[in-house]
GROMACS .gro file of C-alpha atoms in nm:
model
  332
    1UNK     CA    1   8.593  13.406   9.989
    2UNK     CA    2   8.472  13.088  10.105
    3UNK     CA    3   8.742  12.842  10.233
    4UNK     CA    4   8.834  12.508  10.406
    5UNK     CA    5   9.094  12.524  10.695
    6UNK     CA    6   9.260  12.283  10.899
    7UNK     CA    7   9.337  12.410  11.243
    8UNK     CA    8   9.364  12.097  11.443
    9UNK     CA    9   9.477  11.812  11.236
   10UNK     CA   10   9.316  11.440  11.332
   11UNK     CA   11   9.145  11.196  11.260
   12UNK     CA   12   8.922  11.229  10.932
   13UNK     CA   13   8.586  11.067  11.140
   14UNK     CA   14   8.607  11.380  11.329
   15UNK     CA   15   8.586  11.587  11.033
   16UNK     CA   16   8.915  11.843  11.077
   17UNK     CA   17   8.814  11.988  10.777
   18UNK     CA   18   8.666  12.369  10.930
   19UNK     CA   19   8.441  12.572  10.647
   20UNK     CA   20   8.526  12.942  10.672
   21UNK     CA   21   8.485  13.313  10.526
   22UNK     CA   22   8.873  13.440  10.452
   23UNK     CA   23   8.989  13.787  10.268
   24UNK     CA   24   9.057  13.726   9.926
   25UNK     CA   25   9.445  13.714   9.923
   26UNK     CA   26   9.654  13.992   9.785
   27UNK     CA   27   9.976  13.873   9.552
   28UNK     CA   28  10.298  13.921   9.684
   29UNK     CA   29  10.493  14.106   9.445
   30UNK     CA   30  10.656  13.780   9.298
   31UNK     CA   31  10.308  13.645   9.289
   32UNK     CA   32   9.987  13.522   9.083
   33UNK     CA   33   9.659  13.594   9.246
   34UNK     CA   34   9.459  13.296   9.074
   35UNK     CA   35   9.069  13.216   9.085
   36UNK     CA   36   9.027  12.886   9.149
   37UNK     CA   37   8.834  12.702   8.862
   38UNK     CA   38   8.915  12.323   9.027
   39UNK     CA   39   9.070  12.133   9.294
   40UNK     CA   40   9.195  11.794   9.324
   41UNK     CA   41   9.169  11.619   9.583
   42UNK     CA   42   9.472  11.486   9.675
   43UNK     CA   43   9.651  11.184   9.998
   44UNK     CA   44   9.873  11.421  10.084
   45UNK     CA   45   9.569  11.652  10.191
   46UNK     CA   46   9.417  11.376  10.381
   47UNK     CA   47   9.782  11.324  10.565
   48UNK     CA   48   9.792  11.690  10.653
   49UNK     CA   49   9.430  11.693  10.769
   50UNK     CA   50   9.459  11.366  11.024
   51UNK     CA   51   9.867  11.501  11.133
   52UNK     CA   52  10.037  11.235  10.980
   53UNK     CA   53  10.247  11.528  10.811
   54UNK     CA   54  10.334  11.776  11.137
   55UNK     CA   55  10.214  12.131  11.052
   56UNK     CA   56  10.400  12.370  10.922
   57UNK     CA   57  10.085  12.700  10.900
   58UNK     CA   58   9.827  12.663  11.136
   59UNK     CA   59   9.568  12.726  11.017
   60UNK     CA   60   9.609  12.610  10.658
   61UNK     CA   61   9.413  12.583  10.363
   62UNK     CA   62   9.516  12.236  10.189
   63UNK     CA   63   9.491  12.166   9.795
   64UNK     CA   64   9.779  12.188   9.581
   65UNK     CA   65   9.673  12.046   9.248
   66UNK     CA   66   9.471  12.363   9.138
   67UNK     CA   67   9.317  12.484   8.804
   68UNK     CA   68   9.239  12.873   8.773
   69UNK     CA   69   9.260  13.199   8.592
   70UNK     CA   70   9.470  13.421   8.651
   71UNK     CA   71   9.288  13.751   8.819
   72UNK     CA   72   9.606  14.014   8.927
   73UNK     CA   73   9.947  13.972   8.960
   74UNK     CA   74  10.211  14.120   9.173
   75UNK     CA   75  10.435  14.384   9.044
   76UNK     CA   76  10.775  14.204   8.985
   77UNK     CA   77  10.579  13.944   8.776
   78UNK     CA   78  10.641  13.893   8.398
   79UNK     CA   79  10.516  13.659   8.147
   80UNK     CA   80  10.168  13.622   8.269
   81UNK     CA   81   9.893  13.800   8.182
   82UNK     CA   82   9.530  13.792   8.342
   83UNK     CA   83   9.296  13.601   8.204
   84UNK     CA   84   9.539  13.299   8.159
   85UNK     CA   85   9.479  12.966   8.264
   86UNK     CA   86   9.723  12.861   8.524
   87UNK     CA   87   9.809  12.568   8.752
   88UNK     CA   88   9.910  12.523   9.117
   89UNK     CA   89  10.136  12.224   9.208
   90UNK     CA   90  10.295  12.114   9.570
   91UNK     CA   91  10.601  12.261   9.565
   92UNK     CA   92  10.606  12.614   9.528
   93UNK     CA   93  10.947  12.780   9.651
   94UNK     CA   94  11.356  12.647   9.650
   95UNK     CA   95  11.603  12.868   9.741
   96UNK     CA   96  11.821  12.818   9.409
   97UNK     CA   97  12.135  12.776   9.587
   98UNK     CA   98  12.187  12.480   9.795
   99UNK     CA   99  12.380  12.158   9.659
  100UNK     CA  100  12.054  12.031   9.539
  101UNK     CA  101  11.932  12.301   9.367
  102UNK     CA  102  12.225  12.338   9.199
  103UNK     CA  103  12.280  12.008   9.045
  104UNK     CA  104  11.925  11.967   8.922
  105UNK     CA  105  11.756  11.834   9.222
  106UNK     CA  106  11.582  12.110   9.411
  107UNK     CA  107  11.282  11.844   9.488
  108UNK     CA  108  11.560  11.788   9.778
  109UNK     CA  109  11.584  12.130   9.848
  110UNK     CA  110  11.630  12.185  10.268
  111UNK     CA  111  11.451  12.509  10.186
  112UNK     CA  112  11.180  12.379   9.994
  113UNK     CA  113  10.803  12.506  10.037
  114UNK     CA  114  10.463  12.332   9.995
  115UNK     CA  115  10.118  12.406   9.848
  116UNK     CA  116   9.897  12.384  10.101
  117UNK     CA  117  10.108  12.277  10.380
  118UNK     CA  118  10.337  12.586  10.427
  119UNK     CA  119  10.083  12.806  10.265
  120UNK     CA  120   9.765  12.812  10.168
  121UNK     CA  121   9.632  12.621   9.912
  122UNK     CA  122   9.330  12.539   9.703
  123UNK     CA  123   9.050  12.422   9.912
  124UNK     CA  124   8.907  12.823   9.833
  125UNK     CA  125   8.753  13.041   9.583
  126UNK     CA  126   9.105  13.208   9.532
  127UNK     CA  127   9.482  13.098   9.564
  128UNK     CA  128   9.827  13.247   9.526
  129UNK     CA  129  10.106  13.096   9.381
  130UNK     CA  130  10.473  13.254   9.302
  131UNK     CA  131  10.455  13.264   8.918
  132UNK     CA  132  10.829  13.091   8.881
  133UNK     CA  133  10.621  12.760   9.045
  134UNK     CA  134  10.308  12.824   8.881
  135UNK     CA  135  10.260  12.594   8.538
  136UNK     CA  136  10.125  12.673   8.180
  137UNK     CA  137   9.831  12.434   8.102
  138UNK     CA  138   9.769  12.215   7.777
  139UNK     CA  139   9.519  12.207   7.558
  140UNK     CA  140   9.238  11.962   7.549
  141UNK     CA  141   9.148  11.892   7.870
  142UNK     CA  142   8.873  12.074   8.084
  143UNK     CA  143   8.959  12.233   8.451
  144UNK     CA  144   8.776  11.935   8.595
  145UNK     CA  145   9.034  11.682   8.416
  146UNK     CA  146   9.322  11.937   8.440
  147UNK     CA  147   9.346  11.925   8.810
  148UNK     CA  148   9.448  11.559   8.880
  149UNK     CA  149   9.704  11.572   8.656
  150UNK     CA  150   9.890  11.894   8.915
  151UNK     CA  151  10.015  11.618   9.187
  152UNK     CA  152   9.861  11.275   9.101
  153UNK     CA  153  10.055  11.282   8.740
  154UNK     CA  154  10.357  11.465   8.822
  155UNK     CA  155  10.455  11.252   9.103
  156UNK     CA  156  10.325  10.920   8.940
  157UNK     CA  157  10.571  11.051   8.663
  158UNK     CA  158  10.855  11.102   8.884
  159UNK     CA  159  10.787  10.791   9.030
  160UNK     CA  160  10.782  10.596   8.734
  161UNK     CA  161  11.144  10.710   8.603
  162UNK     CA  162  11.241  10.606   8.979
  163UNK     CA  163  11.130  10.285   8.937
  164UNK     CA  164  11.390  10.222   8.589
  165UNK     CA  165  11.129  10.040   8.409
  166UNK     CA  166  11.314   9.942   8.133
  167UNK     CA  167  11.178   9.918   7.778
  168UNK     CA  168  10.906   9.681   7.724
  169UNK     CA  169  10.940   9.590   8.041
  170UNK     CA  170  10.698   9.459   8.307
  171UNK     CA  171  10.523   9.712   8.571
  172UNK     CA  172  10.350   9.640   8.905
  173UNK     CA  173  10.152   9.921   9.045
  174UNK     CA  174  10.040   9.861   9.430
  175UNK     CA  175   9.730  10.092   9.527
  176UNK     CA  176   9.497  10.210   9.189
  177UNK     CA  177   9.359  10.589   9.287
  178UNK     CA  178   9.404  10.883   9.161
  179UNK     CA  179   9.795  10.880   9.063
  180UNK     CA  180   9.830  10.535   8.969
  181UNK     CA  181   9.543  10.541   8.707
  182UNK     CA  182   9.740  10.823   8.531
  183UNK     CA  183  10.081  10.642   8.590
  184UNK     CA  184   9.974  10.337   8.437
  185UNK     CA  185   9.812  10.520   8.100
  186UNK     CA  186  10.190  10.669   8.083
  187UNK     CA  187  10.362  10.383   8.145
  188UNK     CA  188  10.130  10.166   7.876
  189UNK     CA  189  10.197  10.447   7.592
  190UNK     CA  190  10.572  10.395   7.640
  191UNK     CA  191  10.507  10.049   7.569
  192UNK     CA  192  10.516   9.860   7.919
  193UNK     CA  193  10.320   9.569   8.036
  194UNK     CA  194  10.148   9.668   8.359
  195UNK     CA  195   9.997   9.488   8.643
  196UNK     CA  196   9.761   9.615   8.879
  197UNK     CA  197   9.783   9.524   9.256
  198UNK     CA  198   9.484   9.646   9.478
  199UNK     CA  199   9.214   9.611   9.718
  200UNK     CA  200   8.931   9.808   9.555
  201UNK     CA  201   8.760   9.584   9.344
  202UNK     CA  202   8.595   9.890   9.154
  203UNK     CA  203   8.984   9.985   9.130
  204UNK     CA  204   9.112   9.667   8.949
  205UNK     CA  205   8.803   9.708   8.709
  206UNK     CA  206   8.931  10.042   8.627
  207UNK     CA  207   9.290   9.928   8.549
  208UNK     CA  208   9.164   9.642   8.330
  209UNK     CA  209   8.986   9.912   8.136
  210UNK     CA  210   9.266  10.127   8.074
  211UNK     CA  211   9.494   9.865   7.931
  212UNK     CA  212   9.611   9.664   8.263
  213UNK     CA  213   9.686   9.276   8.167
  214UNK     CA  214   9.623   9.165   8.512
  215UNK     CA  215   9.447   9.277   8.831
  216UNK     CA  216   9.466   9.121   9.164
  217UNK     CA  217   9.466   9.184   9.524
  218UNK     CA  218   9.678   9.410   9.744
  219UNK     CA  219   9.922   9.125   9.872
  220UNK     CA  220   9.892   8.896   9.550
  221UNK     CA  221  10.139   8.784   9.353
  222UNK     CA  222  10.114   8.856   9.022
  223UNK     CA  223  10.140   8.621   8.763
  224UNK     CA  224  10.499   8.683   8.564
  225UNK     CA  225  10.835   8.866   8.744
  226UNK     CA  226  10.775   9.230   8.783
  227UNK     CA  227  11.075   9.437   8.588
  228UNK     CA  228  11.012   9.742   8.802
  229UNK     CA  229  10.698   9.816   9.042
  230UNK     CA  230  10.576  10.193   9.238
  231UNK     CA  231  10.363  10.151   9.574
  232UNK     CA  232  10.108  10.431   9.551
  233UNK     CA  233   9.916  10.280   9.853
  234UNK     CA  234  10.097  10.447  10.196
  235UNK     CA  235  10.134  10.115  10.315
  236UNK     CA  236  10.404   9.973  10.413
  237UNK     CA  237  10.314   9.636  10.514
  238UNK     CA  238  10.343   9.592  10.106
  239UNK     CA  239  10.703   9.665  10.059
  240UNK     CA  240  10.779   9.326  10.103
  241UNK     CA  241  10.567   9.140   9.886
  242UNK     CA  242  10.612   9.398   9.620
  243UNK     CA  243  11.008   9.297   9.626
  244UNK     CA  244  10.936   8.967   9.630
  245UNK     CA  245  10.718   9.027   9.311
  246UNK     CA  246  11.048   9.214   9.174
  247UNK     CA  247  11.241   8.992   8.896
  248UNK     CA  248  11.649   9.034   8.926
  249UNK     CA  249  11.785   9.409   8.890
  250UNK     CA  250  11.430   9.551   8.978
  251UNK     CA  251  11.337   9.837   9.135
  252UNK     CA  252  11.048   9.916   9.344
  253UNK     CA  253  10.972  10.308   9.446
  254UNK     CA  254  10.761  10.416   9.697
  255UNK     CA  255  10.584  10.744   9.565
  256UNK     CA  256  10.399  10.847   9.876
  257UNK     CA  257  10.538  11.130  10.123
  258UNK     CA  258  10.424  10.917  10.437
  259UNK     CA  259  10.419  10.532  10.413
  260UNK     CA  260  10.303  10.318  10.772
  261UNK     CA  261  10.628  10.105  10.869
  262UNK     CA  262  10.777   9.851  10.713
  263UNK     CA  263  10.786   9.528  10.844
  264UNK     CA  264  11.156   9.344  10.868
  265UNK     CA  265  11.255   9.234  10.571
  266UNK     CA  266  11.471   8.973  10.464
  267UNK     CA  267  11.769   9.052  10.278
  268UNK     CA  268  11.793   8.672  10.046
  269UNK     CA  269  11.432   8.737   9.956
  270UNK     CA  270  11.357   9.115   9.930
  271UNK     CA  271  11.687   9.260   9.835
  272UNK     CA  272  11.939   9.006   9.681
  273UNK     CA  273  12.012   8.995   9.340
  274UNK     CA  274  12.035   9.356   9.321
  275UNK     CA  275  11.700   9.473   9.386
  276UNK     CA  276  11.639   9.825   9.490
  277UNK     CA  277  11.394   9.995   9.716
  278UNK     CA  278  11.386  10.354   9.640
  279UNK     CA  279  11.156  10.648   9.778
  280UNK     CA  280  11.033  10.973   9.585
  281UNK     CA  281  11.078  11.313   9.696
  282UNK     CA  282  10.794  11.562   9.570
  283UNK     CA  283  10.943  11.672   9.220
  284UNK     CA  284  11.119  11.935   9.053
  285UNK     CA  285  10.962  12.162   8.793
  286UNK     CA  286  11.116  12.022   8.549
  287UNK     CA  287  10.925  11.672   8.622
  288UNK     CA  288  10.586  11.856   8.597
  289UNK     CA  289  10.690  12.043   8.248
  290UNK     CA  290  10.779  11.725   8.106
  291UNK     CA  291  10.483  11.537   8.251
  292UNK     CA  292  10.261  11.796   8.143
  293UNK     CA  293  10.427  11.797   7.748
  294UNK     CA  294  10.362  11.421   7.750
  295UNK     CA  295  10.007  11.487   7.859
  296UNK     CA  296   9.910  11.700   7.559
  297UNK     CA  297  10.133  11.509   7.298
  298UNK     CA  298   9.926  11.155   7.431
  299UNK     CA  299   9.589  11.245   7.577
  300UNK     CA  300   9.544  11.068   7.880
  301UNK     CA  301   9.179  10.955   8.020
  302UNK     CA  302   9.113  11.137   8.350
  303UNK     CA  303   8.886  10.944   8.565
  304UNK     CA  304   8.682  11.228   8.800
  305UNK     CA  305   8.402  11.276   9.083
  306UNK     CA  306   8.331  11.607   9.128
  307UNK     CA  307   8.200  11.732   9.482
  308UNK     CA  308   8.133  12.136   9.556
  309UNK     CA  309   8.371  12.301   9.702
  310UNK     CA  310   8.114  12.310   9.999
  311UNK     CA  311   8.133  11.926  10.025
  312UNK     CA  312   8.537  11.898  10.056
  313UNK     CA  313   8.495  11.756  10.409
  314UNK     CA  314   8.311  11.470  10.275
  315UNK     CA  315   8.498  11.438   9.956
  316UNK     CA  316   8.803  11.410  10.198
  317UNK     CA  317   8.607  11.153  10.365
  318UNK     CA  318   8.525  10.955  10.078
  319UNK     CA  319   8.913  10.910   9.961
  320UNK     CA  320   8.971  10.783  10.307
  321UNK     CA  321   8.701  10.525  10.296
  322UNK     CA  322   8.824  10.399   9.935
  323UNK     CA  323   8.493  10.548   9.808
  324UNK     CA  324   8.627  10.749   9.476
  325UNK     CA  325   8.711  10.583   9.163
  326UNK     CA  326   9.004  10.805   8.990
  327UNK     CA  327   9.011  11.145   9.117
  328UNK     CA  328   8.777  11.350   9.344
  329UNK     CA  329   8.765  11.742   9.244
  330UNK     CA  330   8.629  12.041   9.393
  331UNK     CA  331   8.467  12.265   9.166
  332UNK     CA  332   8.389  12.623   9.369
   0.00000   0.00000   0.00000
C-alpha cells in the first residue's frame, strides 16, 4: 500500500513527511483491518512530524481522524461486520484498570495509546484500529466531511464542556481552523453567543458565516466579557489576554496537546475573581459517542480541502503556513 512515514521528525520546510510502499497490515486478533476512504489532516500530525511531540514508533505513519470500510477483522472481534463504515480516532488503547479508567476518565490513562503516534495511523491506503476504539459513523455526511469531525470535533467537544460555558452564555474561541469551526457550530446550537479571535483574515470571514457575532484579531479584545473562552491556537503567548477577556467565574481551556510557553502572568489580572485556566487531555470514548450523536441529531457544516493522499506533505505544509480554510483531507 502506499503510505506516508515520519522517520526523522523536524521542521515542516524540510518536508519530514517520507512517501513509501508498506505491506498491507494484518489485524491483530482484537482488531479491524479498515480501508481508508479519508483522512483528516490534523495539528497534532504537524507536532509529531516537526518533534514537538517526542516519538513514541519510529517510523510512524500519522493520521488519526480516519474514515474507511471495514475489509477483515481479527478473530476475537464481534459486532462488526465487513463492509461497515468505520472511524479511527487518537486514542486507541487504556488499560481499564488504573484510577482513571476506573472513575470515568481513561483520557488520563498512564497507559493510554495514540493513533498515529504509538501506531500507525492514516496517512495510507489501509489502517488498523482495535474495534473497542474504533467508532460507528452517522448518517448524512460523506467520508470527506466525516473525517474532521474524528479529532477536530471530539476534542473541540471536550474542550467546550471544559470551558463551563454556561447557558446563554458568552464564548471566545482563540485560533479558527479545523476544530474551532466545528466547536463554534456546537456551541451556537446550544444557544451561546460566540466570538471569534484570530489572525487569518479568511478565518474570521468563516466564523462570521457560521453564526459568529464578532471577529477580531489574535490578541484583541473583544467587545463584551467573555463567560467562558477555548485557545485552539498552540500559542501560548495568548493565555493571557484570553483571561483578561474572561468576565468573573470564567474559564478558559486550552484544547491543544502542545501549547509554546506562557508568558508570566499576573495573578490580580489573569486569575482573580475566580477565573480558571484549565488544559484538555485527548478524550474518552465516551466524549466522541456523544459528540458524534450530537452531530447527526444537528447537522453541522464541515468546511474541507481535499489534497491526494500523494500530496499529504504539502497538505501538511499548507496547515502550517495558515493556508487551509476548515479542514484539509486526504482522499487515497
Amino acid at each position: 500500500m502506499a503510505a506516508w512515514e515520519v522517520a526523522a521528525p523536524g521542521p515542516i520546510a524540510t518536508r519530514p513527511l517520507r512517501a513509501v510502499r508498506r505491506p498491507v497490515p494484518a489485524p491483530a486478533a482484537d482488531e479491524l483491518l479498515v480501508r481508508v476512504r479519508a483522512c483528516a489532516v490534523c495539528r497534532t500530525d504537524l507536532h509529531v512530524a516537526e518533534g514537538d511531540l517526542p516519538p513514541h514508533r519510529s517510523p510512524v505513519i500519522p493520521g488519526h481522524q480516519v474514515v474507511g470500510e471495514v475489509t477483515a477483522r481479527g478473530d476475537a472481534v464481534t459486532g462488526w461486520a465487513v463492509g461497515d463504515r468505520a472511524g479511527i480516532a487518537w486514542l486507541r488503547h487504556t488499560d481499564q484498570a488504573c484510577v482513571y479508567c476506573r472513575r470515568g476518565q481513561e483520557n488520563l490513562c498512564p497507559s493510554s495509546r495514540y493513533t498515529g503516534w504509538d501506531a500507525d495511523g492514516g496517512y495510507a491506503e489501509y489502517a488498523t484500529v482495535p474495534a473497542d476504539y474504533a467508532y460507528r459513523l452517522p448518517d448524512g455526511y460523506d467520508d470527506v466531511h466525516l473525517a474532521p469531525l474524528l479529532c477536530a470535533g471530539i476534542i473541540g467537544y471536550r474542550a467546550l464542556r471544559r470551558a463551563e460555558l454556561p447557558a446563554g452564555g458568552t464564548l471566545g474561541i482563540y485560533g479558527f481552523g479545523s476544530s474551532a469551526h466545528l466547536t463554534a457550530q456546537v456551541a451556537i446550537a446550544q444557544g451561546a453567543t460566540v466570538y471569534v479571535m484570530t489572525r487569518s483574515p479568511a478565518a474570521r470571514e468563516l466564523g462570521l458565516s457560521l453564526g459568529a457575532a464578532w471577529a477580531g484579531g489574535a490578541d484583541e479584545p473583544p467587545p463584551v466579557p467573555l463567560d467562558a473562552a477555548i485557545l485552539f491556537a498552540p500559542v501560548g503567548d495568548l493565555v493571557p489576554p484570553a483571561l483578561s477577556a474572561l468576565d468573573r467565574g470564567g474559564t478558559l481551556a486550552v484544547a491543544g496537546i502542545h501549547l509554546t510557553d506562557i508568558p508570566v502572568l499576573n495573578y490580580e489580572r489573569h486569575l482573580f475573581e475566580e477565573r480558571q485556566l484549565r488544559s484538555v487531555a485527548a478524550n474518552t470514548r465516551d466524549d466522541g459517542r456523544e459528540f458524534l450523536a450530537l452531530a447527526a441529531a444537528h447537522p453541522l457544516h464541515v468546511t474541507t480541502t481535499v489534497y491526494p493522499l500523494d500530496r499529504a506533505d504539502d497538505a501538511l505544509a499548507d496547515l502550517a503556513g495558515d493556508r487551509i480554510e476548515g479542514a484539509a483531507v486526504l482522499v487515497p
